[in-house]
Amino acid sequence: MTTFKSLFITLALSTTAFTTQATEPTITQQKQVAGYYHHQIGNTQITALLDGTNYLNPSLFKGLSDTEKTDILKKYAAINDKGIQTSVNAFLIHTGNKLIMVDSGASSCNGGHLGSTYNNLKASGYQPMQVNDIYLTHLHPDHVCGISNNGVANYPNATLHISKTEYDYWLNPNTLSKLPKESQEKFLSTVEKIKAALAPYEKAQKVKVFSDKSLAFGYIQFKPAFGHTPGHYSFKLKTEGQDVVFIGDIVHSHSLQFEQPKTTVDFDIDSKTAVETRLKHFSEYAKEGQLIAAPHLPFPGLGHIYSKDGKSYQWIPVHFKD
């Protein structure tokens, strides 16, 4: 009898515990906040917009052994099973009477994990209709695809600004015949995405191609940054408070390519020229203490470059301020 009574009590307690555990309220994990960051320079506001987070296979970076890559990544606490983490960023410039965008993100061209620029722009307090100009550092899909969606312009009042060399490289039919056969299929796939993105702006005659001989357009100064693509440009914004250089894709890793700036990446069309550009610009920006905005450095991609010896460099991100 005693044994039966003990068993009954044990079962009762177990059932109570199970019921209590099952009815406890659960706390839902929350998503990340909208990806935008406002940075004020005098009367000019720079807004960084996160398009998404990307992961690159370490094998895409050339010129370093696997051991060297691992040692550098460990140093910067950047080891990740998914690959080398990069951001895809776009930027807004509010001058007071104009709203300018530099690059536009990938939209859906590079997978569903990217394409948040449009929504983050609206979350930041601006509206797509307010964008007056879009400066494209180059025409790779992760920079140009975000300007439109399914044949409709995302920024219908904006005029696109693209370098002539870049425009001609991708959109001149003669380019294909000059490429190795093994590169032609990838090239045609990229061109298809570029044409689709540009189409509504071409139709509305809102594409302006600037000459490589041009030096400036108002308060935007063109800075040749060739190598990554044939017509790749950086843009320097002149303000009363501080200049900002939107560097485009002269760098893809805040760890590997600052520590070892001669490290190339598979996306560079002319790797030799890309390295020369990186070395020249890194040296210049480090000496000048230049504020830069980078589409593939950790969000918000705003900061400075530091060098102690002029050979290796360090990325110094801006400090958050409200």
Tab-separated table of C-alpha atoms in Angstrom:
chain	number	residue	atom	x	y	z
A	1	MET	CA	0.000	0.000	0.000
A	2	THR	CA	2.799	2.347	0.906
A	3	THR	CA	4.551	1.603	-2.347
A	4	PHE	CA	1.394	2.296	-4.374
A	5	LYS	CA	0.817	5.583	-2.503
A	6	SER	CA	4.418	6.728	-3.137
A	7	LEU	CA	4.105	5.885	-6.818
A	8	PHE	CA	0.875	7.881	-7.054
A	9	ILE	CA	2.483	10.938	-5.430
A	10	THR	CA	5.521	10.681	-7.751
A	11	LEU	CA	3.311	10.495	-10.829
A	12	ALA	CA	1.231	13.425	-9.640
A	13	LEU	CA	4.277	15.591	-9.058
A	14	SER	CA	5.742	14.647	-12.450
A	15	THR	CA	2.498	15.506	-14.219
A	16	THR	CA	2.338	18.859	-12.421
A	17	ALA	CA	5.919	19.666	-13.404
A	18	PHE	CA	5.275	18.657	-17.027
A	19	THR	CA	2.104	20.765	-17.187
A	20	THR	CA	3.843	23.762	-15.648
A	21	GLN	CA	6.748	23.493	-18.100
A	22	ALA	CA	4.457	23.178	-21.112
A	23	THR	CA	2.366	26.226	-20.226
A	24	GLU	CA	5.264	28.579	-19.573
A	25	PRO	CA	5.140	31.519	-22.034
A	26	THR	CA	7.880	31.564	-24.688
A	27	ILE	CA	9.870	34.668	-25.660
A	28	THR	CA	10.160	35.128	-29.407
A	29	GLN	CA	13.573	36.020	-30.751
A	30	GLN	CA	13.541	39.435	-32.390
A	31	LYS	CA	14.923	40.398	-35.790
A	32	GLN	CA	17.745	42.908	-36.209
A	33	VAL	CA	16.752	46.562	-36.334
A	34	ALA	CA	16.599	48.380	-39.672
A	35	GLY	CA	20.063	48.853	-41.173
A	36	TYR	CA	20.690	52.573	-41.465
A	37	TYR	CA	23.055	55.010	-39.795
A	38	HIS	CA	23.029	58.811	-40.012
A	39	HIS	CA	26.382	60.606	-39.889
A	40	GLN	CA	26.323	64.392	-39.710
A	41	ILE	CA	29.059	66.599	-41.227
A	42	GLY	CA	28.124	70.249	-40.772
A	43	ASN	CA	24.911	70.741	-42.735
A	44	THR	CA	25.425	67.554	-44.757
A	45	GLN	CA	24.025	64.237	-43.645
A	46	ILE	CA	25.491	60.927	-44.829
A	47	THR	CA	23.200	57.945	-44.334
A	48	ALA	CA	24.655	54.458	-44.629
A	49	LEU	CA	22.134	51.860	-45.816
A	50	LEU	CA	22.727	48.154	-45.269
A	51	ASP	CA	21.739	45.993	-48.225
A	52	GLY	CA	22.696	42.808	-46.413
A	53	THR	CA	25.499	40.629	-45.095
A	54	ASN	CA	27.505	38.451	-47.440
A	55	TYR	CA	30.062	35.683	-46.891
A	56	LEU	CA	32.986	35.139	-49.249
A	57	ASN	CA	34.910	31.916	-49.656
A	58	PRO	CA	38.486	32.536	-48.432
A	59	SER	CA	39.762	30.960	-51.660
A	60	LEU	CA	38.524	34.076	-53.518
A	61	PHE	CA	41.368	36.058	-51.936
A	62	LYS	CA	44.658	35.520	-53.757
A	63	GLY	CA	48.298	35.975	-52.757
A	64	LEU	CA	48.119	34.544	-49.231
A	65	SER	CA	48.445	30.979	-48.003
A	66	ASP	CA	45.604	29.384	-46.038
A	67	THR	CA	47.690	29.657	-42.878
A	68	GLU	CA	48.355	33.357	-43.449
A	69	LYS	CA	44.661	34.006	-44.020
A	70	THR	CA	43.695	32.123	-40.861
A	71	ASP	CA	46.271	33.978	-38.736
A	72	ILE	CA	45.031	37.380	-39.935
A	73	LEU	CA	41.367	36.458	-39.500
A	74	LYS	CA	42.076	35.235	-35.953
A	75	LYS	CA	43.845	38.494	-35.153
A	76	TYR	CA	40.709	40.444	-36.100
A	77	ALA	CA	38.295	37.917	-34.530
A	78	ALA	CA	36.904	37.382	-38.031
A	79	ILE	CA	36.898	33.577	-38.219
A	80	ASN	CA	33.512	32.427	-39.483
A	81	ASP	CA	32.380	28.986	-40.656
A	82	LYS	CA	30.305	30.604	-43.412
A	83	GLY	CA	33.289	32.417	-44.911
A	84	ILE	CA	34.751	35.905	-44.775
A	85	GLN	CA	31.952	38.238	-43.739
A	86	THR	CA	31.399	41.413	-45.720
A	87	SER	CA	28.670	44.003	-45.811
A	88	VAL	CA	26.944	45.327	-48.887
A	89	ASN	CA	26.330	49.024	-48.219
A	90	ALA	CA	24.875	51.929	-50.154
A	91	PHE	CA	24.946	55.591	-49.105
A	92	LEU	CA	22.693	58.628	-49.168
A	93	ILE	CA	23.946	62.209	-49.187
A	94	HIS	CA	21.532	64.898	-48.029
A	95	THR	CA	23.023	68.242	-49.050
A	96	GLY	CA	20.122	70.351	-47.806
A	97	ASN	CA	18.351	70.692	-51.144
A	98	LYS	CA	19.275	67.427	-52.896
A	99	LEU	CA	19.294	63.745	-52.037
A	100	ILE	CA	22.072	61.766	-53.734
A	101	MET	CA	22.660	58.021	-53.601
A	102	VAL	CA	26.026	56.323	-54.123
A	103	ASP	CA	25.510	52.721	-55.298
A	104	SER	CA	22.232	50.931	-54.662
A	105	GLY	CA	22.794	47.423	-53.357
A	106	ALA	CA	22.041	44.115	-55.016
A	107	SER	CA	18.240	43.868	-54.932
A	108	SER	CA	17.605	40.169	-55.655
A	109	CYS	CA	20.511	39.785	-58.129
A	110	ASN	CA	22.800	38.089	-55.619
A	111	GLY	CA	20.353	36.044	-53.569
A	112	GLY	CA	17.629	36.574	-50.991
A	113	HIS	CA	20.058	37.483	-48.204
A	114	LEU	CA	20.656	40.852	-49.924
A	115	GLY	CA	18.313	43.547	-51.203
A	116	SER	CA	17.403	45.603	-48.121
A	117	THR	CA	18.617	49.022	-49.310
A	118	TYR	CA	15.202	50.159	-50.585
A	119	ASN	CA	13.378	49.306	-47.350
A	120	ASN	CA	16.172	50.630	-45.146
A	121	LEU	CA	16.092	53.920	-47.058
A	122	LYS	CA	12.420	54.295	-46.159
A	123	ALA	CA	13.089	53.224	-42.573
A	124	SER	CA	15.764	55.941	-42.338
A	125	GLY	CA	13.121	58.632	-42.869
A	126	TYR	CA	13.538	59.296	-46.598
A	127	GLN	CA	11.380	58.313	-49.547
A	128	PRO	CA	12.554	56.801	-52.868
A	129	MET	CA	10.804	59.618	-54.777
A	130	GLN	CA	13.137	62.123	-53.074
A	131	VAL	CA	16.362	60.725	-54.591
A	132	ASN	CA	17.642	63.147	-57.255
A	133	ASP	CA	20.868	61.496	-58.439
A	134	ILE	CA	22.497	58.076	-58.199
A	135	TYR	CA	26.259	57.792	-58.675
A	136	LEU	CA	27.386	54.257	-59.495
A	137	THR	CA	31.010	53.470	-58.694
A	138	HIS	CA	30.770	50.608	-61.211
A	139	LEU	CA	28.161	48.276	-62.698
A	140	HIS	CA	28.605	45.021	-60.810
A	141	PRO	CA	25.146	43.682	-59.841
A	142	ASP	CA	25.638	44.231	-56.098
A	143	HIS	CA	25.913	47.962	-56.843
A	144	VAL	CA	23.451	48.500	-59.685
A	145	CYS	CA	20.615	45.971	-59.313
A	146	GLY	CA	19.025	47.903	-56.452
A	147	ILE	CA	17.995	50.792	-58.715
A	148	SER	CA	14.999	48.904	-60.130
A	149	ASN	CA	12.695	45.958	-59.570
A	150	ASN	CA	10.950	43.914	-62.267
A	151	GLY	CA	11.431	46.610	-64.887
A	152	VAL	CA	10.243	49.479	-62.660
A	153	ALA	CA	12.566	52.208	-61.375
A	154	ASN	CA	12.886	52.189	-57.599
A	155	TYR	CA	13.948	55.854	-57.726
A	156	PRO	CA	11.846	57.307	-60.577
A	157	ASN	CA	13.044	60.905	-60.129
A	158	ALA	CA	16.730	60.039	-60.066
A	159	THR	CA	19.317	60.444	-62.825
A	160	LEU	CA	22.050	57.808	-63.018
A	161	HIS	CA	25.712	58.824	-63.376
A	162	ILE	CA	28.079	56.193	-64.828
A	163	SER	CA	31.594	56.512	-66.248
A	164	LYS	CA	31.856	56.101	-70.018
A	165	THR	CA	34.570	53.452	-69.780
A	166	GLU	CA	32.440	51.378	-67.414
A	167	TYR	CA	29.283	51.804	-69.476
A	168	ASP	CA	31.045	50.836	-72.700
A	169	TYR	CA	32.836	47.824	-71.201
A	170	TRP	CA	29.619	46.117	-70.127
A	171	LEU	CA	27.191	47.350	-72.785
A	172	ASN	CA	29.281	47.465	-75.951
A	173	PRO	CA	28.741	44.184	-77.881
A	174	ASN	CA	32.376	44.249	-79.015
A	175	THR	CA	33.621	43.535	-75.479
A	176	LEU	CA	32.550	39.899	-75.593
A	177	SER	CA	34.825	38.970	-78.477
A	178	LYS	CA	37.850	40.306	-76.566
A	179	LEU	CA	37.287	38.051	-73.558
A	180	PRO	CA	38.602	34.491	-73.067
A	181	LYS	CA	35.938	31.902	-73.899
A	182	GLU	CA	35.877	30.613	-70.333
A	183	SER	CA	34.854	34.102	-69.110
A	184	GLN	CA	32.144	34.827	-71.676
A	185	GLU	CA	29.223	33.007	-70.033
A	186	LYS	CA	29.730	34.778	-66.697
A	187	PHE	CA	30.146	38.111	-68.497
A	188	LEU	CA	26.872	37.667	-70.425
A	189	SER	CA	25.025	36.755	-67.222
A	190	THR	CA	26.290	39.934	-65.562
A	191	VAL	CA	25.381	42.058	-68.602
A	192	GLU	CA	21.839	40.675	-68.540
A	193	LYS	CA	21.414	41.839	-64.931
A	194	ILE	CA	22.916	45.266	-65.699
A	195	LYS	CA	20.629	45.821	-68.692
A	196	ALA	CA	17.547	44.844	-66.680
A	197	ALA	CA	18.493	47.259	-63.888
A	198	LEU	CA	19.194	50.172	-66.245
A	199	ALA	CA	16.215	49.603	-68.557
A	200	PRO	CA	13.601	51.895	-66.934
A	201	TYR	CA	16.154	54.715	-66.610
A	202	GLU	CA	17.317	54.294	-70.201
A	203	LYS	CA	13.680	54.463	-71.326
A	204	ALA	CA	13.135	57.654	-69.315
A	205	GLN	CA	16.437	59.096	-70.639
A	206	LYS	CA	17.769	59.392	-67.110
A	207	VAL	CA	21.238	57.929	-67.675
A	208	LYS	CA	24.186	60.323	-67.891
A	209	VAL	CA	27.588	58.987	-68.887
A	210	PHE	CA	30.530	61.077	-67.719
A	211	SER	CA	33.878	61.223	-69.497
A	212	ASP	CA	37.091	59.947	-67.943
A	213	LYS	CA	38.456	63.447	-68.599
A	214	SER	CA	35.884	64.996	-66.276
A	215	LEU	CA	37.137	66.122	-62.894
A	216	ALA	CA	34.003	67.183	-61.059
A	217	PHE	CA	30.259	67.590	-61.206
A	218	GLY	CA	29.202	70.310	-58.789
A	219	TYR	CA	30.427	69.268	-55.341
A	220	ILE	CA	31.171	65.694	-56.490
A	221	GLN	CA	34.755	65.077	-57.627
A	222	PHE	CA	35.470	61.982	-59.711
A	223	LYS	CA	38.432	59.854	-58.592
A	224	PRO	CA	39.651	57.173	-61.026
A	225	ALA	CA	40.019	53.868	-59.184
A	226	PHE	CA	40.554	51.444	-62.040
A	227	GLY	CA	41.326	47.745	-61.712
A	228	HIS	CA	38.330	46.205	-60.044
A	229	THR	CA	36.501	47.041	-63.266
A	230	PRO	CA	37.817	49.048	-66.249
A	231	GLY	CA	35.733	52.115	-65.454
A	232	HIS	CA	35.593	51.896	-61.666
A	233	TYR	CA	35.434	55.305	-59.936
A	234	SER	CA	35.451	56.618	-56.413
A	235	PHE	CA	33.580	59.835	-55.644
A	236	LYS	CA	34.786	62.612	-53.383
A	237	LEU	CA	32.129	64.768	-51.760
A	238	LYS	CA	33.299	68.287	-50.958
A	239	THR	CA	31.631	69.733	-47.864
A	240	GLU	CA	32.319	72.713	-45.638
A	241	GLY	CA	32.932	70.475	-42.648
A	242	GLN	CA	34.870	67.494	-43.999
A	243	ASP	CA	35.348	65.735	-47.324
A	244	VAL	CA	34.111	62.163	-47.755
A	245	VAL	CA	35.373	59.677	-50.346
A	246	PHE	CA	32.996	56.933	-51.452
A	247	ILE	CA	35.679	54.449	-52.420
A	248	GLY	CA	33.674	51.710	-54.121
A	249	ASP	CA	35.300	48.300	-54.412
A	250	ILE	CA	38.982	49.031	-53.912
A	251	VAL	CA	38.740	46.776	-50.821
A	252	HIS	CA	36.565	43.780	-49.894
A	253	SER	CA	37.975	42.655	-46.535
A	254	HIS	CA	38.659	44.849	-43.507
A	255	SER	CA	41.113	42.257	-42.201
A	256	LEU	CA	42.998	40.586	-45.068
A	257	GLN	CA	43.364	43.544	-47.432
A	258	PHE	CA	44.341	46.094	-44.807
A	259	GLU	CA	46.882	43.806	-43.177
A	260	GLN	CA	48.176	42.688	-46.595
A	261	PRO	CA	47.008	45.279	-49.163
A	262	LYS	CA	48.583	43.414	-52.083
A	263	THR	CA	46.034	40.639	-51.557
A	264	THR	CA	43.736	40.465	-54.574
A	265	VAL	CA	40.161	39.226	-54.853
A	266	ASP	CA	38.724	37.067	-57.593
A	267	PHE	CA	36.208	39.766	-58.592
A	268	ASP	CA	38.948	42.123	-59.809
A	269	ILE	CA	39.006	42.228	-63.613
A	270	ASP	CA	42.552	43.622	-63.645
A	271	SER	CA	44.136	42.485	-60.384
A	272	LYS	CA	47.498	44.186	-61.001
A	273	THR	CA	45.881	47.597	-61.525
A	274	ALA	CA	43.503	46.978	-58.618
A	275	VAL	CA	46.463	46.466	-56.263
A	276	GLU	CA	48.169	49.614	-57.567
A	277	THR	CA	44.971	51.590	-56.987
A	278	ARG	CA	44.542	50.200	-53.466
A	279	LEU	CA	48.123	50.958	-52.451
A	280	LYS	CA	47.954	54.484	-53.855
A	281	HIS	CA	44.591	55.332	-52.327
A	282	PHE	CA	45.250	53.682	-48.954
A	283	SER	CA	48.460	55.705	-48.622
A	284	GLU	CA	46.705	58.923	-49.588
A	285	TYR	CA	43.731	58.427	-47.277
A	286	ALA	CA	45.918	57.413	-44.323
A	287	LYS	CA	48.143	60.492	-44.678
A	288	GLU	CA	45.179	62.852	-45.005
A	289	GLY	CA	43.080	61.268	-42.274
A	290	GLN	CA	40.371	61.090	-44.911
A	291	LEU	CA	36.849	59.990	-43.967
A	292	ILE	CA	35.813	57.236	-46.330
A	293	ALA	CA	32.615	55.354	-47.087
A	294	ALA	CA	33.030	51.772	-48.285
A	295	PRO	CA	30.382	49.417	-49.666
A	296	HIS	CA	32.082	46.220	-48.460
A	297	LEU	CA	33.502	47.111	-45.070
A	298	PRO	CA	31.519	46.282	-41.908
A	299	PHE	CA	28.333	48.340	-41.702
A	300	PRO	CA	28.042	51.316	-41.622
A	301	GLY	CA	31.244	51.273	-43.693
A	302	LEU	CA	32.268	54.750	-42.512
A	303	GLY	CA	35.685	55.354	-41.015
A	304	HIS	CA	39.349	56.128	-41.473
A	305	ILE	CA	42.475	54.269	-42.577
A	306	TYR	CA	45.498	54.214	-40.284
A	307	SER	CA	49.055	53.181	-41.096
A	308	LYS	CA	52.102	53.174	-38.865
A	309	ASP	CA	54.661	52.225	-41.507
A	310	GLY	CA	52.982	52.904	-44.871
A	311	LYS	CA	53.035	49.170	-45.669
A	312	SER	CA	50.176	47.672	-43.698
A	313	TYR	CA	46.980	49.448	-42.717
A	314	GLN	CA	44.172	49.324	-40.211
A	315	TRP	CA	40.492	50.144	-40.562
A	316	ILE	CA	39.200	52.547	-37.867
A	317	PRO	CA	35.371	52.695	-37.960
A	318	VAL	CA	33.505	55.796	-36.884
A	319	HIS	CA	32.214	55.826	-33.321
A	320	PHE	CA	28.449	55.692	-32.922
A	321	LYS	CA	26.881	59.003	-32.017
A	322	ASP	CA	23.268	60.074	-31.770
